[in-house]
Amino acid sequence: MSDVEKISENFSDKSEEFRIDIYEIINLIKRNKKLIFLSGILGIVCSSYLAISTKRSWEGQFQIVLNEKSVNQTAATILGGFANLNATNELDTKVEILKSPSVLFDIFKFVEDQKVDGSKEQKGRFNKWKKNLNVKLTKGTTILNISYIDKKKEIIIPVLERLSEKYKTYSLDKNIVKMNNSIDFFDRQIELFKKKSLNSLKMAQEFGQKHDLLIFDGKSNFNDSLSKTNLEFGNQIGNIVLSPSSGDRLSSNYIEVIRVSAANKIRKIDEQLKLINNLGNDQYQLLYLGSNIPSFKDNQNITRLKTLDKLLVESRKVFKESDDKILKLVNEKKVILGLLKKELIGILKGERNISQATYEAASRPKGVIIKYQQLLKESARDDSTLNILETQKRQLELQKEKDFETAELITEPTLLSDPVGPNRKKILFFGTFIGLLIGGLLSKYIEFKKGFLLTNSEANKLFDRPSLDYFEESNNQNWNEKIDFLLYITLSKVKGEIALNVIGDIPDYTIEKFLEILNKKQNTLKLIRVNNLSENAKYPYFIFLTALNITKINEIKVIKNRLNFKENKFLGHIIFSV
């Protein structure tokens, strides 16, 4: 079976289970419609009383613009590098402060004076009251939305007016205090970093002079001084070209770069010398190695060697290899190759000596370079921090000279025309729903306690197979047709006697009518009603007769435990609806 077929089959099974569940729920409602209806009516009555008796809640609101200039630019921007606050965090913090007891407690006392109730502790009453107040920022703005809900309609506008005045004056007072505290903070930090910057600069200069490292004056741009000094030093001692941009990293690594470059050059020259010594008289490899050395490329012997090669080519067209002219040219070529080899070795050794001198000049005791880097970075960091502090203090002092702005009202406190709660329609809906749900659950529980077989699907599950047929007392006109189908289609291959076992107190007239029609129509089959289970052993086959709302589930389970429903003798079960 393919994956698609399996998925389709599983989906069909799920759909079938869902249809069965819906069918059973509908049948449950039909069987217990009176109880469920009465429970729903009770839910409607109770929820209606609750909706009418609950006092209506009213809402008032207004909008206010927080003073972003004094709060955000001063605290978040100026202190942002040290307190790690941004404008959004500062506004969120301010909103939380505006909801705190220190700001709202006077408003709460005013409300308490209007509502005389001393039954609870003050703290508990404040927390409960604060839930009626909603203070929220509009996203991406400094607009504060304030709303207040209360059941006492006449006090909402006075409460909102007091809130607006409180927020405006609180904003001004807090900004002045914050500004003064910030200036004091910068004064202390500037004094501290002046000393630190001077000391770290002095230590770096003294250490550099002691170990013949980079010297800078500390007045002009610090990184430019480093870059120029390093370039001059590198070019003087080793003719090594270094990038000026390296100075932007406060690098004393120039010394290390020069030393490592010289060491690598020495290794390269040693390898070249070793290769030349192993070449023998290989003219072309020798010339290729020498082509990378500017002072060797213009050697006159190279020109002479090329001329000899041409003469040899022309002479070999005329003379034999043993001829004196050929031998003379070959010997001359060997001599020139030997001279070129010696000159190349001499040039490389000279360059090696220069690189060795550069290496020695750039070498420093272990740990000196690392220590100097740390001193330079510390000095630069202290100097940068001092500059930032002085700049931000000036910004703060300029800000202080400006007039502080209080919070600005966008809308006046307004009372909404319609109540905001409770929602009577919603209360009525949920009350009705809960009433119907309780009625359904109670019906299910009552049916469970009675233990009767209620649906065809329930019977099929107990017998582990579909029923042979279903007979309704209210629709007995089609019993003849159903029995014909049972005898000539469903049981057409069965021969002999079949025992009929009745489970539960099914009315005799129903069983007698069923047997009467059977006996008239049967030919090769003989269906016999038995009174107890032990009689089934006398017959080759047996069938169980059950009835909805009469046969009990436990009766079927007991029989199931005594008999094997899966053996070939058990043909199935028939369900009656009486």
XYZ file of C-alpha atoms in Angstrom:
578
model
C 0.000 0.000 0.000
C 1.450 3.401 -0.978
C 1.893 6.314 1.462
C -0.901 8.237 -0.288
C -3.302 5.310 0.159
C -2.354 4.993 3.854
C -2.923 8.699 4.451
C -6.258 8.532 2.619
C -7.322 5.485 4.663
C -6.340 7.147 7.971
C -8.226 10.293 6.985
C -11.312 8.230 6.157
C -11.097 6.459 9.539
C -10.831 9.791 11.368
C -13.759 11.217 9.405
C -15.852 8.159 10.245
C -15.028 8.452 13.960
C -15.939 12.142 13.871
C -19.300 11.395 12.192
C -20.017 8.707 14.787
C -19.189 11.089 17.668
C -21.468 13.810 16.268
C -24.228 11.242 15.750
C -23.905 10.038 19.351
C -24.052 13.619 20.665
C -27.194 14.295 18.634
C -28.759 11.067 19.959
C -27.793 12.022 23.515
C -29.610 15.351 23.079
C -32.670 13.623 21.584
C -32.840 11.081 24.409
C -32.484 13.721 27.153
C -33.963 16.786 25.510
C -36.210 17.625 28.477
C -33.384 17.614 31.022
C -31.025 19.561 28.738
C -33.770 22.075 27.873
C -34.586 22.658 31.573
C -30.876 23.071 32.374
C -30.544 25.612 29.543
C -33.572 27.580 30.831
C -32.026 27.616 34.307
C -28.764 28.947 32.798
C -30.664 31.721 31.006
C -32.496 32.722 34.201
C -29.336 32.789 36.330
C -27.222 34.673 33.761
C -30.037 37.176 33.148
C -30.258 37.914 36.855
C -26.462 38.283 37.050
C -26.363 40.620 34.024
C -29.161 42.841 35.339
C -27.991 42.942 38.978
C -24.303 43.669 38.232
C -23.552 47.388 38.387
C -22.391 48.954 35.104
C -18.767 50.168 34.726
C -17.874 53.488 33.060
C -14.625 54.607 31.441
C -12.898 57.948 30.998
C -9.640 58.665 29.153
C -7.166 61.292 28.005
C -3.812 61.478 26.153
C -0.626 63.221 27.206
C 2.765 63.754 25.506
C 5.765 63.000 27.690
C 8.617 65.522 27.655
C 10.890 63.542 25.328
C 13.402 66.384 24.965
C 14.403 66.487 28.609
C 14.089 62.792 29.317
C 15.302 61.004 26.203
C 18.027 63.324 24.933
C 19.467 64.026 28.355
C 19.259 60.713 30.191
C 19.184 58.144 27.410
C 21.593 59.856 24.977
C 24.046 61.452 27.418
C 24.124 58.644 29.959
C 23.614 55.955 27.334
C 27.316 55.087 27.085
C 27.570 54.388 30.814
C 24.144 53.353 32.052
C 23.413 51.465 28.804
C 19.962 53.047 28.535
C 18.258 54.021 25.307
C 15.288 56.279 24.726
C 12.771 53.447 24.669
C 13.988 51.977 27.957
C 13.871 55.398 29.593
C 10.285 55.972 28.478
C 9.218 52.497 29.606
C 10.850 53.124 32.982
C 9.051 56.436 33.331
C 5.701 54.836 32.531
C 6.259 52.234 35.255
C 7.164 55.012 37.731
C 3.975 56.849 36.821
C 2.017 53.714 37.820
C 3.776 53.385 41.188
C 2.198 54.161 44.602
C 4.552 57.133 45.109
C 2.771 58.929 42.240
C -0.762 57.532 42.473
C -1.377 57.246 46.193
C -2.877 60.774 46.493
C -5.325 59.926 43.691
C -6.190 56.660 45.425
C -6.922 58.471 48.698
C -9.248 60.828 46.842
C -11.175 57.862 45.432
C -11.288 56.240 48.882
C -12.776 59.410 50.363
C -15.575 59.165 47.806
C -16.170 55.501 48.666
C -16.285 54.855 52.403
C -15.129 51.266 52.844
C -12.592 50.316 55.508
C -13.080 46.567 55.451
C -9.778 45.717 53.715
C -6.149 46.648 54.290
C -4.985 49.793 52.530
C -2.291 48.036 50.462
C -4.722 45.441 49.177
C -7.265 48.108 48.268
C -4.619 50.115 46.357
C -3.514 47.128 44.252
C -7.127 46.298 43.442
C -7.906 49.935 42.567
C -4.803 50.228 40.319
C -6.188 47.478 38.058
C -8.873 49.971 36.970
C -6.173 52.381 35.740
C -4.490 51.678 32.382
C -1.342 53.663 31.483
C 0.185 52.689 28.134
C 2.541 54.214 25.549
C 1.548 54.366 21.892
C 4.180 52.269 20.104
C 6.969 54.299 18.502
C 5.836 57.606 20.115
C 5.961 59.443 23.456
C 2.160 59.681 23.606
C 0.806 58.267 26.848
C -2.755 56.889 26.847
C -4.471 56.962 30.256
C -7.850 55.394 30.896
C -9.740 54.856 34.156
C -12.726 52.572 34.822
C -15.072 52.873 37.791
C -18.618 51.909 38.676
C -19.154 55.334 40.200
C -19.675 57.425 37.081
C -19.501 60.881 38.717
C -15.928 60.525 40.087
C -14.228 59.485 36.803
C -13.654 63.012 35.401
C -12.271 64.378 38.750
C -9.901 61.413 38.966
C -8.650 61.966 35.406
C -8.120 65.699 36.036
C -6.024 64.961 39.111
C -4.024 62.372 37.161
C -3.222 64.840 34.363
C -2.014 67.501 36.835
C 0.027 64.940 38.750
C 1.773 63.656 35.624
C 2.626 67.147 34.350
C 4.213 68.371 37.599
C 5.913 65.042 38.296
C 7.658 65.172 34.899
C 9.115 68.631 35.587
C 10.317 67.896 39.136
C 11.948 64.615 38.213
C 13.767 66.100 35.216
C 15.355 68.876 37.282
C 16.577 66.423 39.915
C 17.870 64.027 37.272
C 19.748 66.796 35.438
C 21.539 67.991 38.582
C 22.479 64.463 39.562
C 23.839 63.830 36.066
C 26.055 66.946 36.127
C 27.475 65.922 39.528
C 28.192 62.478 38.159
C 30.103 63.887 35.161
C 32.162 66.248 37.366
C 33.355 63.346 39.505
C 34.121 61.139 36.529
C 35.989 63.848 34.593
C 38.267 64.555 37.570
C 38.967 60.843 37.948
C 39.744 60.254 34.263
C 41.997 63.316 33.979
C 44.344 61.697 36.477
C 44.010 58.257 34.903
C 44.641 59.571 31.365
C 47.766 61.508 32.423
C 49.213 58.563 34.343
C 48.579 56.007 31.579
C 50.112 58.354 28.943
C 53.205 58.896 31.078
C 53.672 55.159 31.673
C 53.399 54.355 27.944
C 55.942 57.065 26.965
C 58.467 56.028 29.614
C 58.168 52.362 28.664
C 58.590 53.191 24.941
C 61.700 55.312 25.564
C 63.227 52.609 27.740
C 62.884 49.908 25.067
C 63.413 52.088 21.946
C 59.799 51.677 20.881
C 57.356 54.174 19.404
C 57.317 57.683 20.869
C 54.318 59.999 20.515
C 53.600 63.452 21.882
C 49.981 62.887 22.972
C 48.883 66.279 21.566
C 48.055 65.661 17.922
C 45.954 62.770 16.765
C 47.243 59.779 18.662
C 46.739 57.243 15.886
C 48.343 59.531 13.248
C 51.447 59.887 15.410
C 51.708 56.128 15.763
C 51.241 55.555 12.048
C 53.897 58.103 10.922
C 56.484 57.014 13.503
C 56.043 53.336 12.704
C 56.371 53.912 8.955
C 59.611 55.859 9.378
C 61.022 53.236 11.708
C 60.128 50.335 9.431
C 61.561 52.007 6.356
C 64.818 52.945 8.125
C 65.810 49.626 9.669
C 64.579 47.120 7.148
C 63.272 48.792 4.018
C 59.984 47.024 4.841
C 56.840 48.791 3.590
C 53.977 48.879 6.121
C 50.406 50.081 5.647
C 49.590 53.464 7.239
C 46.137 52.156 8.178
C 47.747 49.865 10.710
C 48.311 52.851 12.975
C 44.569 53.152 13.397
C 44.682 50.047 15.564
C 47.114 51.651 18.115
C 49.642 49.121 16.865
C 53.052 48.594 18.415
C 52.942 45.478 16.261
C 55.177 47.264 13.706
C 58.254 46.042 15.580
C 56.885 42.505 15.551
C 55.921 42.778 11.870
C 59.445 43.956 10.973
C 61.055 41.186 13.025
C 58.839 38.429 11.624
C 59.223 39.761 8.046
C 63.011 39.749 8.420
C 62.994 36.201 9.837
C 60.838 34.961 6.982
C 63.125 36.660 4.455
C 66.161 34.946 6.007
C 64.438 31.571 5.716
C 63.555 32.263 2.097
C 67.153 33.253 1.217
C 68.497 30.111 2.940
C 66.192 27.966 0.847
C 67.230 29.793 -2.339
C 70.911 29.278 -1.542
C 70.339 25.606 -0.898
C 68.502 25.278 -4.215
C 71.272 27.112 -6.157
C 73.961 24.853 -4.684
C 72.009 21.798 -5.859
C 71.390 23.105 -9.392
C 74.734 22.127 -10.990
C 74.949 23.719 -14.468
C 71.185 24.067 -15.041
C 71.215 27.385 -16.865
C 67.445 27.943 -17.056
C 66.645 27.335 -13.347
C 69.540 29.624 -12.402
C 68.239 32.415 -14.622
C 64.679 31.936 -13.342
C 65.810 32.219 -9.697
C 67.833 35.325 -10.549
C 64.924 36.962 -12.407
C 63.214 37.728 -9.060
C 66.243 39.739 -7.864
C 66.345 43.280 -9.429
C 70.133 43.718 -9.042
C 70.753 40.410 -10.835
C 68.386 40.844 -13.787
C 70.587 43.508 -15.475
C 73.857 41.506 -15.186
C 75.968 41.729 -18.407
C 76.979 38.072 -18.129
C 73.306 37.125 -18.715
C 73.428 38.966 -22.046
C 76.773 37.298 -22.896
C 75.300 33.876 -22.000
C 72.361 34.396 -24.334
C 74.769 35.452 -27.114
C 76.823 32.261 -26.604
C 73.652 30.177 -26.854
C 72.880 31.706 -30.240
C 76.456 31.141 -31.486
C 76.310 27.539 -30.369
C 73.060 26.985 -32.210
C 74.502 28.464 -35.442
C 77.870 26.633 -35.081
C 76.246 23.260 -34.517
C 74.593 23.608 -37.897
C 78.068 23.690 -39.506
C 80.523 21.971 -37.127
C 80.564 18.762 -35.131
C 80.513 18.651 -31.324
C 84.205 17.633 -31.278
C 85.254 20.654 -33.294
C 87.495 23.179 -31.493
C 85.129 26.053 -32.114
C 82.225 24.214 -30.493
C 84.351 23.109 -27.553
C 85.635 26.635 -27.022
C 82.088 28.063 -26.943
C 80.914 25.342 -24.509
C 83.839 26.015 -22.134
C 83.198 29.766 -22.260
C 79.519 29.135 -21.435
C 80.482 27.011 -18.403
C 82.779 29.771 -17.118
C 80.024 32.417 -17.473
C 77.479 30.134 -15.759
C 79.894 29.678 -12.864
C 80.356 33.457 -12.600
C 76.593 34.036 -12.632
C 76.079 31.404 -9.951
C 78.729 33.032 -7.699
C 77.276 36.505 -8.250
C 73.743 35.299 -7.423
C 74.994 33.583 -4.250
C 76.840 36.754 -3.284
C 73.750 38.935 -3.782
C 71.570 36.575 -1.718
C 74.117 36.410 1.107
C 74.289 40.184 1.132
C 70.511 40.445 1.412
C 70.579 37.811 4.154
C 73.061 39.879 6.163
C 70.834 42.952 5.827
C 67.763 40.951 6.938
C 69.732 39.487 9.844
C 70.681 42.998 10.957
C 67.026 44.070 10.654
C 65.952 41.033 12.704
C 68.431 41.819 15.474
C 67.444 45.512 15.521
C 63.725 44.694 15.794
C 64.075 42.025 18.484
C 62.914 42.874 21.995
C 62.948 40.868 25.258
C 60.033 38.497 25.791
C 56.852 40.257 26.936
C 58.014 43.800 26.069
C 55.831 44.171 22.967
C 52.728 42.772 24.737
C 53.284 45.044 27.713
C 53.698 48.076 25.440
C 50.486 47.224 23.555
C 48.579 47.062 26.838
C 49.961 50.439 27.930
C 49.070 52.065 24.598
C 45.529 50.681 24.635
C 44.964 51.709 28.235
C 46.216 55.233 27.521
C 44.021 55.554 24.412
C 40.992 54.193 26.268
C 41.424 56.629 29.168
C 41.946 59.567 26.783
C 38.849 58.608 24.736
C 36.710 58.198 27.859
C 37.820 61.610 29.140
C 36.888 63.269 25.831
C 33.446 61.593 25.850
C 32.791 62.690 29.436
C 33.759 66.302 28.745
C 31.637 66.414 25.550
C 28.590 64.936 27.270
C 28.909 67.244 30.250
C 28.878 70.241 27.904
C 25.753 68.864 26.215
C 24.130 68.446 29.606
C 24.985 71.995 30.677
C 23.539 73.372 27.434
C 20.399 71.341 27.996
C 20.116 72.692 31.535
C 20.063 76.254 30.229
C 16.953 75.511 28.207
C 13.485 75.730 29.716
C 12.100 72.435 30.891
C 8.811 71.506 29.307
C 6.031 69.878 31.247
C 3.975 67.076 29.748
C 1.439 68.360 27.218
C -2.205 67.266 27.102
C -3.398 66.162 23.669
C -6.985 65.478 24.706
C -8.905 66.669 27.734
C -10.278 64.060 30.186
C -13.407 62.629 28.544
C -16.103 60.248 29.776
C -17.297 57.669 27.247
C -21.006 57.855 26.520
C -21.638 54.100 26.807
C -20.740 51.791 29.706
C -17.814 49.426 29.110
C -19.079 46.544 31.188
C -20.352 44.122 32.038
C -21.335 42.828 28.577
C -24.850 41.578 29.230
C -25.161 39.721 25.920
C -21.942 37.863 26.615
C -23.060 36.959 30.149
C -26.385 35.688 28.792
C -24.650 33.683 26.049
C -22.169 32.006 28.397
C -24.868 31.375 31.009
C -27.027 29.605 28.442
C -24.074 27.639 27.108
C -22.987 26.519 30.571
C -26.578 25.525 31.419
C -26.857 23.377 28.277
C -23.416 21.895 28.907
C -24.300 20.963 32.487
C -27.556 19.419 31.239
C -25.669 17.347 28.668
C -23.037 16.191 31.198
C -25.738 15.343 33.752
C -27.661 13.341 31.123
C -24.507 11.455 30.212
C -23.829 10.684 33.870
C -27.393 9.424 34.475
C -27.193 7.165 31.411
C -23.825 5.884 32.559
C -25.199 5.002 35.994
C -28.156 3.135 34.411
C -25.760 1.175 32.184
C -28.145 0.503 29.280
C -27.004 -0.127 25.729
C -27.847 3.140 23.952
C -26.453 3.134 20.393
C -25.674 0.726 17.578
C -22.004 1.786 17.548
C -21.743 1.010 21.263
C -23.089 -2.501 20.658
C -20.753 -3.030 17.707
C -17.751 -2.113 19.848
C -18.781 -4.539 22.590
C -19.218 -7.426 20.124
C -16.122 -6.398 18.107
C -18.082 -6.493 14.830
C -20.972 -4.778 13.010
C -24.504 -5.979 13.759
C -26.236 -8.426 11.424
C -29.194 -6.048 11.199
C -31.202 -3.394 13.067
C -34.981 -3.713 13.626
C -37.132 -0.771 14.773
C -40.476 -1.455 16.459
C -41.793 1.855 15.161
C -40.992 0.825 11.586
C -42.025 -2.860 11.515
C -43.403 -2.631 7.949
C -39.929 -3.326 6.545
C -39.180 -6.290 8.838
C -40.075 -8.775 6.068
C -37.600 -7.167 3.714
C -34.864 -7.046 6.393
C -35.408 -10.722 7.346
C -35.243 -11.741 3.677
C -31.884 -9.956 3.421
C -30.705 -11.600 6.639
C -31.654 -15.146 5.519
C -30.801 -15.063 1.841
C -27.821 -12.676 1.788
C -26.141 -12.350 5.196
C -26.678 -15.997 6.331
C -26.925 -17.572 2.878
C -23.903 -19.846 3.391
C -24.978 -21.058 6.852
C -26.753 -24.457 7.069
C -28.385 -26.146 10.055
C -29.695 -24.936 13.396
C -28.894 -21.529 14.956
C -29.404 -20.739 18.645
C -30.919 -17.325 19.374
C -29.792 -15.865 22.751
C -31.850 -12.981 24.152
C -29.831 -10.501 26.313
C -31.952 -8.361 28.612
C -35.685 -8.092 29.233
C -36.736 -7.614 25.614
C -40.558 -7.778 25.371
C -41.853 -11.245 24.395
C -44.126 -9.849 21.688
C -41.102 -8.373 19.872
C -39.187 -11.676 19.968
C -42.299 -13.707 19.046
C -43.053 -11.448 16.081
C -39.429 -11.731 14.887
C -39.450 -15.571 15.214
C -42.847 -15.814 13.515
C -41.620 -14.035 10.381
C -38.405 -16.071 10.449
C -40.189 -19.438 10.664
C -42.431 -18.540 7.730
C -39.484 -17.689 5.480
C -36.680 -20.063 6.471
C -36.018 -23.229 4.468
C -32.599 -24.773 5.180
C -32.090 -22.792 8.416
C -33.746 -23.463 11.729
C -33.539 -20.646 14.338
C -34.281 -21.759 17.891
C -34.597 -19.509 20.961
C -32.556 -20.769 23.941
C -32.966 -19.763 27.584
C -29.384 -19.975 28.858
C -25.842 -19.850 27.492
C -25.032 -23.507 28.187
C -27.565 -24.566 25.519
C -25.400 -22.955 22.815
C -23.149 -25.996 22.978
C -25.924 -28.123 21.406
C -26.044 -26.050 18.238
C -23.416 -25.413 15.512
C -24.076 -21.650 15.485
C -25.496 -18.967 17.786
C -26.682 -15.314 17.505
C -27.373 -12.728 20.252
C -30.479 -10.528 20.303
C -30.085 -7.107 22.028
C -32.329 -4.064 22.444
C -31.442 -0.393 22.929
C -32.383 1.019 26.370
C -33.174 -2.537 27.576
C -30.010 -4.625 27.280
C -27.372 -3.634 29.828
C -23.727 -3.211 28.903
C -22.553 -5.303 31.861
C -24.718 -8.210 30.666
C -22.880 -8.203 27.328
C -19.484 -7.954 29.064
C -20.289 -10.927 31.329
C -21.314 -13.041 28.314
C -18.236 -11.875 26.415
C -16.003 -13.104 29.251
C -17.694 -16.545 29.208
C -17.831 -17.049 25.435
C -15.366 -16.471 22.628
C -17.017 -14.008 20.225
C -14.206 -14.506 17.689
C -14.840 -18.236 17.109
C -16.641 -19.415 13.948
C -19.755 -20.543 15.861
C -20.651 -16.925 16.753
C -22.407 -15.441 13.705
C -23.074 -11.979 15.163
C -25.738 -9.913 16.951
C -29.058 -8.309 16.033
C -30.219 -4.993 17.546
C -33.857 -4.049 18.287
C -35.247 -0.614 19.039
C -38.432 -1.083 21.083
